[in-house]
Short mmCIF file of C-alpha atoms and ligand atoms in Angstrom, two decimals:
data_model
loop_
_atom_site.label_atom_id
_atom_site.label_comp_id
_atom_site.label_asym_id
_atom_site.label_seq_id
_atom_site.Cartn_x
_atom_site.Cartn_y
_atom_site.Cartn_z
CA MET A 1 14.62 6.68 -0.26
CA SER A 2 13.39 6.38 3.46
CA MET A 3 15.37 8.89 6.19
CA LYS A 4 18.34 6.68 7.60
CA THR A 5 16.49 5.52 10.40
CA ARG A 6 16.45 2.43 12.25
CA THR A 7 16.01 -0.96 10.26
CA VAL A 8 12.87 -3.15 11.16
CA LYS A 9 12.32 -6.38 9.56
CA VAL A 10 9.42 -7.80 8.72
CA GLY A 11 9.60 -10.97 7.29
CA PRO A 12 11.35 -10.47 4.03
CA VAL A 13 10.80 -6.82 4.09
CA MET A 14 13.43 -4.01 5.70
CA MET A 15 11.79 -1.02 6.37
CA GLY A 16 13.40 2.08 6.67
CA GLY A 17 17.46 2.04 7.38
CA GLY A 18 17.63 3.94 4.08
CA TRP A 19 15.80 0.43 2.47
CA PRO A 20 13.17 1.11 -0.14
CA VAL A 21 9.81 2.35 0.86
CA SER A 22 7.05 -0.58 1.04
CA ILE A 23 2.76 -0.51 0.15
CA GLN A 24 1.18 -1.96 1.88
CA THR A 25 -2.49 -2.42 1.93
CA MET A 26 -5.36 -3.87 3.64
CA TRP A 27 -7.55 -6.77 3.34
CA LYS A 28 -10.99 -6.06 2.85
CA SER A 29 -13.60 -9.00 4.55
CA PRO A 30 -12.93 -11.00 7.67
CA LEU A 31 -11.65 -14.31 7.27
CA ALA A 32 -13.63 -17.11 7.34
CA ALA A 33 -12.32 -20.51 9.19
CA PHE A 34 -10.32 -22.97 6.54
CA SER A 35 -10.29 -26.40 6.87
CA GLY A 36 -6.79 -27.31 5.59
CA PRO A 37 -4.16 -26.28 4.06
CA GLY A 38 -5.91 -27.23 0.35
CA ASP A 39 -9.40 -25.31 1.79
CA PRO A 40 -10.52 -23.79 -1.47
CA SER A 41 -11.38 -20.36 0.19
CA LEU A 42 -7.77 -20.45 1.58
CA LEU A 43 -5.98 -21.19 -2.46
CA ALA A 44 -8.38 -17.99 -3.79
CA ALA A 45 -6.98 -15.90 -0.94
CA ALA A 46 -3.68 -16.89 -1.48
CA ASP A 47 -4.31 -16.53 -5.48
CA GLU A 48 -5.68 -12.83 -4.45
CA ILE A 49 -2.22 -12.15 -2.42
CA ARG A 50 -0.36 -13.45 -5.68
CA ARG A 51 -2.10 -10.93 -8.00
CA LEU A 52 -1.87 -7.91 -5.11
CA ALA A 53 1.84 -9.07 -5.06
CA ALA A 54 1.52 -8.77 -9.47
CA LEU A 55 0.43 -5.27 -8.65
CA GLY A 56 3.36 -3.99 -6.53
CA CYS A 57 1.64 -5.09 -3.01
CA ASP A 58 4.76 -5.87 -0.71
CA VAL A 59 3.00 -5.97 2.99
CA LEU A 60 -0.69 -6.99 3.50
CA ARG A 61 -2.91 -6.57 6.84
CA PHE A 62 -5.58 -8.31 8.24
CA ALA A 63 -7.95 -7.48 10.71
CA VAL A 64 -8.03 -10.12 13.56
CA PRO A 65 -11.23 -9.97 15.31
CA ASP A 66 -11.63 -13.33 17.02
CA GLU A 67 -9.62 -16.81 17.33
CA THR A 68 -11.08 -17.97 13.86
CA GLY A 69 -9.66 -15.12 11.88
CA ALA A 70 -6.01 -15.58 13.76
CA ASP A 71 -6.21 -19.14 12.74
CA SER A 72 -7.27 -18.27 9.56
CA LEU A 73 -4.54 -15.71 9.12
CA GLY A 74 -1.62 -18.54 10.83
CA ALA A 75 -2.88 -20.93 8.30
CA LEU A 76 -2.99 -18.13 4.77
CA ALA A 77 0.80 -16.43 6.30
CA ALA A 78 2.21 -19.97 5.08
CA ALA A 79 0.51 -19.98 2.23
CA SER A 80 1.39 -16.19 1.19
CA PRO A 81 4.22 -15.00 -0.84
CA ILE A 82 3.89 -11.46 0.92
CA PRO A 83 4.75 -10.89 4.09
CA LEU A 84 1.77 -10.96 6.25
CA VAL A 85 0.54 -7.87 9.25
CA ALA A 86 -2.31 -9.20 12.55
CA ASP A 87 -3.96 -6.20 12.82
CA ILE A 88 -5.23 -6.18 16.18
CA HIS A 89 -7.31 -3.77 18.98
CA PHE A 90 -9.26 -4.67 22.50
CA ASP A 91 -7.82 -9.05 22.62
CA TRP A 92 -3.72 -8.88 23.70
CA ARG A 93 -4.33 -12.52 23.73
CA LEU A 94 -5.03 -12.62 19.92
CA ALA A 95 -1.97 -11.02 19.40
CA LEU A 96 -0.67 -13.70 21.06
CA ARG A 97 -2.59 -16.76 19.56
CA CYS A 98 -1.07 -14.99 15.55
CA MET A 99 2.71 -14.90 17.21
CA ASP A 100 2.21 -19.00 17.66
CA TYR A 101 1.94 -18.64 13.06
CA PRO A 102 4.89 -17.07 10.87
CA ILE A 103 2.71 -13.86 10.81
CA ALA A 104 5.38 -11.61 9.80
CA LYS A 105 4.35 -8.07 11.94
CA ILE A 106 1.70 -7.39 14.72
CA ARG A 107 -0.60 -4.35 14.67
CA VAL A 108 -1.05 -3.34 17.76
CA ASN A 109 -3.38 0.13 18.61
CA PRO A 110 -2.53 0.63 22.77
CA GLY A 111 -4.68 3.65 23.10
CA ASN A 112 -7.28 -0.37 22.92
CA ILE A 113 -5.05 -2.50 24.77
CA GLY A 114 -5.67 -1.06 27.58
CA ALA A 115 -3.88 -2.96 30.56
CA ARG A 116 0.14 -1.79 30.48
CA TRP A 117 0.08 -5.60 31.48
CA LYS A 118 -1.02 -6.75 28.38
CA VAL A 119 0.87 -5.12 26.10
CA ALA A 120 4.21 -5.81 28.41
CA GLU A 121 2.53 -9.97 27.62
CA VAL A 122 2.85 -8.77 23.77
CA VAL A 123 6.17 -7.43 23.44
CA ALA A 124 7.59 -10.22 25.38
CA LYS A 125 6.10 -12.87 23.12
CA ALA A 126 7.31 -10.07 20.02
CA LYS A 127 10.59 -10.56 20.95
CA ASP A 128 10.54 -14.36 22.05
CA LYS A 129 9.66 -15.12 18.36
CA GLY A 130 11.48 -12.21 16.32
CA VAL A 131 8.12 -10.38 15.69
CA SER A 132 8.09 -7.25 15.10
CA LEU A 133 5.21 -4.43 16.08
CA ARG A 134 3.94 -1.68 14.80
CA ILE A 135 2.81 0.54 17.39
CA GLY A 136 -0.26 2.19 15.54
CA VAL A 137 -2.04 4.89 16.81
CA ASN A 138 -5.33 6.10 15.63
CA ALA A 139 -7.03 9.77 16.49
CA GLY A 140 -9.81 8.04 16.69
CA SER A 141 -9.56 5.83 19.44
CA LEU A 142 -6.25 8.22 21.42
CA PRO A 143 -6.23 7.52 24.90
CA GLU A 144 -8.45 8.33 27.02
CA ASP A 145 -6.58 11.20 28.34
CA LEU A 146 -5.25 12.38 25.02
CA ARG A 147 -8.35 12.05 23.64
CA GLY A 148 -8.97 16.51 24.89
CA MET A 149 -6.39 17.72 23.15
CA GLU A 150 -7.40 20.43 20.82
CA ASP A 151 -4.18 19.30 18.55
CA ARG A 152 -4.74 16.14 17.74
CA ALA A 153 -1.48 15.98 15.69
CA ALA A 154 0.46 16.29 19.16
CA ALA A 155 -2.23 14.39 20.90
CA CYS A 156 -1.18 11.20 18.44
CA VAL A 157 2.79 11.72 19.00
CA ALA A 158 2.13 12.15 22.56
CA ALA A 159 0.47 8.43 22.10
CA ALA A 160 2.99 7.30 20.20
CA GLU A 161 5.85 8.49 22.08
CA ARG A 162 4.19 7.17 25.36
CA GLU A 163 4.43 3.96 23.74
CA VAL A 164 7.70 4.01 22.69
CA ALA A 165 9.46 4.75 25.83
CA ALA A 166 7.05 1.70 27.42
CA PHE A 167 8.74 0.05 24.58
CA GLU A 168 11.82 0.12 25.70
CA GLU A 169 11.41 -0.02 28.83
CA LEU A 170 10.90 -3.33 28.11
CA GLY A 171 14.46 -3.33 25.99
CA PHE A 172 12.36 -3.51 22.95
CA GLN A 173 12.66 -1.54 19.25
CA ASP A 174 11.50 -3.76 16.91
CA VAL A 175 8.90 -1.13 16.36
CA VAL A 176 7.17 0.79 13.50
CA VAL A 177 5.14 3.42 14.43
CA SER A 178 2.50 5.13 12.98
CA MET A 179 0.47 8.48 14.03
CA LYS A 180 -3.69 8.51 11.59
CA MET A 181 -5.28 11.29 11.67
CA ASN A 182 -7.99 11.84 8.42
CA GLU A 183 -6.85 15.93 8.14
CA PRO A 184 -3.40 15.41 5.53
CA GLY A 185 -2.79 18.56 7.69
CA GLU A 186 -2.36 17.08 11.21
CA VAL A 187 -0.59 13.42 9.30
CA GLU A 188 2.61 15.80 8.06
CA ARG A 189 3.00 17.82 11.75
CA ALA A 190 2.34 15.29 13.36
CA ASN A 191 5.27 12.52 11.10
CA ARG A 192 7.52 15.55 10.90
CA LEU A 193 7.29 15.73 15.30
CA PHE A 194 7.64 12.61 15.94
CA ALA A 195 10.48 12.11 12.64
CA ALA A 196 12.62 15.28 14.44
CA LYS A 197 12.63 12.70 17.53
CA TYR A 198 13.14 9.44 16.98
CA ASP A 199 14.46 6.98 14.68
CA TYR A 200 11.81 4.40 14.16
CA PRO A 201 10.48 3.41 10.67
CA LEU A 202 7.58 5.57 10.32
CA HIS A 203 4.14 3.77 8.63
CA LEU A 204 2.11 6.96 6.77
CA GLY A 205 -0.70 7.06 6.23
CA VAL A 206 -4.59 9.54 6.10
CA THR A 207 -6.79 6.96 8.06
CA GLU A 208 -10.81 7.25 7.06
CA ALA A 209 -9.78 8.54 3.91
CA GLY A 210 -12.51 8.57 2.35
CA PRO A 211 -14.14 7.02 -1.22
CA LEU A 212 -11.81 6.58 -4.18
CA ILE A 213 -11.08 10.19 -5.11
CA ALA A 214 -10.35 12.27 -2.09
CA GLY A 215 -8.80 9.91 -0.77
CA ILE A 216 -6.21 9.66 -3.33
CA ALA A 217 -6.04 13.37 -3.38
CA ARG A 218 -6.06 13.26 0.90
CA ASN A 219 -3.04 11.00 0.27
CA THR A 220 -1.31 13.08 -1.43
CA ALA A 221 -1.41 16.17 0.30
CA ALA A 222 0.09 14.62 2.73
CA LEU A 223 2.91 11.76 1.86
CA VAL A 224 4.26 13.41 -1.11
CA PRO A 225 5.79 16.13 1.47
CA LEU A 226 7.13 14.07 3.87
CA LEU A 227 8.11 11.34 1.49
CA LYS A 228 10.09 13.98 -1.01
CA ASP A 229 12.02 14.71 2.35
CA GLY A 230 12.50 11.12 3.36
CA ILE A 231 9.72 10.82 5.79
CA GLY A 232 8.16 7.61 6.20
CA ALA A 233 9.39 4.19 5.65
CA THR A 234 5.75 2.27 4.38
CA ILE A 235 2.26 3.80 3.31
CA ARG A 236 -1.10 2.24 2.89
CA VAL A 237 -3.48 4.18 1.33
CA SER A 238 -6.62 3.99 2.96
CA LEU A 239 -9.81 4.15 0.37
CA SER A 240 -13.02 3.32 0.53
CA ASP A 241 -12.46 1.03 -2.30
CA SER A 242 -10.49 -1.88 -3.70
CA MET A 243 -7.00 -3.71 -2.85
CA GLU A 244 -6.12 -2.92 -5.74
CA SER A 245 -6.99 0.47 -6.21
CA GLU A 246 -4.74 1.34 -2.75
CA VAL A 247 -1.58 -0.33 -4.40
CA ILE A 248 -2.33 1.44 -7.36
CA ALA A 249 -2.61 4.70 -5.61
CA GLY A 250 0.52 3.74 -2.96
CA ARG A 251 2.90 3.30 -6.24
CA GLU A 252 1.56 6.74 -8.38
CA ILE A 253 2.18 8.33 -4.64
CA VAL A 254 6.02 7.10 -4.15
CA ALA A 255 6.37 7.74 -8.07
CA CYS A 256 5.31 11.24 -7.25
CA ALA A 257 7.79 11.98 -4.50
CA GLY A 258 10.19 11.35 -6.67
CA ILE A 259 11.15 7.64 -5.21
CA LYS A 260 11.92 4.90 -8.25
CA LYS A 261 10.58 2.53 -8.15
CA ALA A 262 10.30 -0.64 -10.81
CA GLY A 263 7.74 -0.67 -12.45
CA VAL A 264 4.69 0.72 -15.29
CA ARG A 265 3.84 3.83 -15.84
CA ILE A 266 0.38 4.71 -17.54
CA VAL A 267 0.79 8.25 -19.62
CA SER A 268 -2.97 8.41 -20.78
CA CYS A 269 -5.80 10.45 -22.08
CA PRO A 270 -8.63 12.31 -20.74
CA ARG A 271 -11.00 12.20 -23.92
CA CYS A 272 -12.92 14.96 -25.17
CA GLY A 273 -15.13 15.94 -28.23
CA ARG A 274 -12.12 15.02 -30.77
CA ASP A 275 -11.36 11.81 -29.75
CA SER A 276 -11.96 8.69 -31.96
CA PHE A 277 -10.18 5.76 -29.41
CA ASP A 278 -12.00 5.10 -26.28
CA THR A 279 -8.96 5.16 -24.26
CA HIS A 280 -11.35 4.79 -21.08
CA ALA A 281 -12.59 1.40 -22.08
CA PHE A 282 -9.50 0.52 -23.37
CA LEU A 283 -8.32 1.45 -20.05
CA ALA A 284 -10.36 -0.53 -17.82
CA ARG A 285 -9.61 -3.62 -20.18
CA TRP A 286 -5.67 -3.32 -19.72
CA SER A 287 -4.90 -1.20 -16.55
CA GLY A 288 -4.38 -4.57 -14.46
CA ARG A 289 -3.01 -6.27 -16.82
CA LEU A 290 0.15 -3.93 -17.57
CA TYR A 291 0.36 -2.62 -13.94
CA ALA A 292 0.94 -6.33 -12.92
CA LEU A 293 4.12 -6.50 -15.47
CA LYS A 294 7.28 -6.57 -13.87
CA ASP A 295 9.31 -4.97 -16.55
CA THR A 296 10.20 -0.45 -16.06
CA LEU A 297 7.28 0.43 -18.84
CA GLU A 298 6.21 3.81 -20.30
CA VAL A 299 2.48 2.98 -21.93
CA ALA A 300 0.63 6.20 -24.16
CA ILE A 301 -2.48 5.88 -24.41
CA MET A 302 -4.53 8.50 -26.19
CA GLY A 303 -7.52 9.57 -28.10
CA CYS A 304 -6.84 11.25 -31.62
CA VAL A 305 -4.04 12.94 -33.46
CA VAL A 306 -3.99 16.16 -31.88
CA ASN A 307 -1.53 14.97 -28.93
CA GLY A 308 -1.27 11.20 -29.00
CA PRO A 309 1.48 11.18 -31.43
CA GLY A 310 3.55 12.95 -29.78
CA GLU A 311 2.62 11.26 -26.28
CA ALA A 312 2.82 7.94 -27.47
CA ARG A 313 5.91 8.61 -29.06
CA HIS A 314 7.96 9.11 -25.70
CA ALA A 315 6.64 6.57 -24.31
CA ASP A 316 8.00 2.63 -24.38
CA ILE A 317 4.43 1.75 -26.39
CA GLY A 318 1.84 3.88 -27.64
CA ILE A 319 -1.82 4.03 -28.59
CA THR A 320 -3.60 6.51 -30.13
CA GLY A 321 -6.57 6.90 -32.27
CA ALA A 322 -6.45 8.13 -35.81
CA GLY A 323 -10.01 8.52 -37.59
CA ASP A 324 -10.75 5.06 -38.10
CA PHE A 325 -7.57 3.56 -36.88
CA VAL A 326 -5.37 3.35 -34.43
CA LEU A 327 -1.65 3.75 -34.23
CA ILE A 328 0.72 1.72 -32.35
CA PHE A 329 4.30 3.40 -32.20
CA ILE A 330 7.77 1.27 -30.44
CA LYS A 331 9.85 3.66 -28.27
CA GLY A 332 9.07 6.72 -30.38
CA GLU A 333 8.30 5.04 -34.54
CA ILE A 334 5.31 3.73 -35.49
CA ALA A 335 4.67 0.55 -35.29
CA ARG A 336 1.69 -0.97 -36.53
CA ARG A 337 -1.90 0.93 -37.56
CA ALA A 338 -5.08 -1.45 -37.12
CA PRO A 339 -8.69 -0.95 -37.92
CA LEU A 340 -10.73 0.47 -34.69
CA GLU A 341 -11.56 -3.14 -33.45
CA GLU A 342 -8.88 -4.71 -33.91
CA ALA A 343 -6.88 -3.02 -31.47
CA ASP A 344 -6.42 -4.58 -28.84
CA LYS A 345 -5.35 -7.85 -30.54
CA ALA A 346 -2.51 -5.54 -32.50
CA PHE A 347 -1.73 -3.91 -28.87
CA ALA A 348 -0.84 -6.86 -27.34
CA GLU A 349 0.50 -8.55 -30.68
CA GLU A 350 3.34 -5.36 -30.15
CA LEU A 351 3.27 -5.48 -26.11
CA ASP A 352 4.56 -8.88 -26.62
CA ARG A 353 6.98 -8.74 -29.15
CA LEU A 354 8.31 -5.12 -26.97
CA LEU A 355 8.47 -7.29 -24.02
CA GLY A 356 10.40 -10.48 -26.09
S1 SF4 B 401 -5.41 12.99 -27.14
FE1 SF4 B 401 -7.34 14.06 -28.23
S2 SF4 B 401 -8.75 12.93 -27.39
FE2 SF4 B 401 -7.79 12.71 -25.98
S3 SF4 B 401 -7.78 15.18 -24.62
FE3 SF4 B 401 -6.15 15.34 -26.26
S4 SF4 B 401 -7.37 15.94 -27.53
FE4 SF4 B 401 -8.77 15.25 -26.56
#
């Protein structure tokens, strides 16, 4: 649960105000022009969004670099099962155009939008259309006069404060704020400073966090302490990797912070010289399917009988190597012994039986 901030509505998703922490990712490629609602690339994109939603993605953001992007995002928003957000830099007219469509939130980077009157036009239309806005401050694109500040966390907070004040002057408070840097410690400090002063919901993330492993480590270091203290209404784990990885990493970070979410928790062994069952290959085949389950379920995938039966017994369903066989456990009891080559089939049958 996030700290008691004001609540901001992003389509059907509530951010802040004690609502569950939502997980976001960002679309990784430009949207092409769609010819109409039946355009095959629109249908394929909508399918991909449904897959991300099944993995636990609550909100999805798209860069909107031009008018084609705005129109395509608008068409996709009408077909999406989750709220879509437009990410606008430089051209405020694109934000105005996006608000002609059912787009749930607009992220603006005021440092890149420029003149105050342009931001005011965006705010006026957002107010009129009931669309929320995110003030997305990024250490890489601070307003010019703040760029020289040595303390980047303080510079980001100063930039956010300036924008919040301007939005409040315009009578607009349906605002989520983010302050992103690529140093985890700076992200943590900036968000703590802001949360101590304001009650706007915070969108947390480490920007340009790096490749998969470094990116997950940096985001975990910054986000878990904040979330544990109730700071943060929504998160995006930015990775030089797939959207699926970002969503699953987001789920795991939220779980590490002790925030319970329905879904699957996988326990698996790293493998060593004792293994008789290739857990890595099994996970590569199964993790997408397991993470897409709606059920709250602990799954253990273990390589041998040293720790395998112990872990598998504690899970709702477990599979462990045992020589030329695998043992499958359901709720602590051995349910099945199957030859290695039939492991997938046996596991699938037992899982189906368990889930009824
Ligand atoms: S479960 Fe077995 S194979 Fe896996 S790491 Fe432990 S001892 Fe090694």
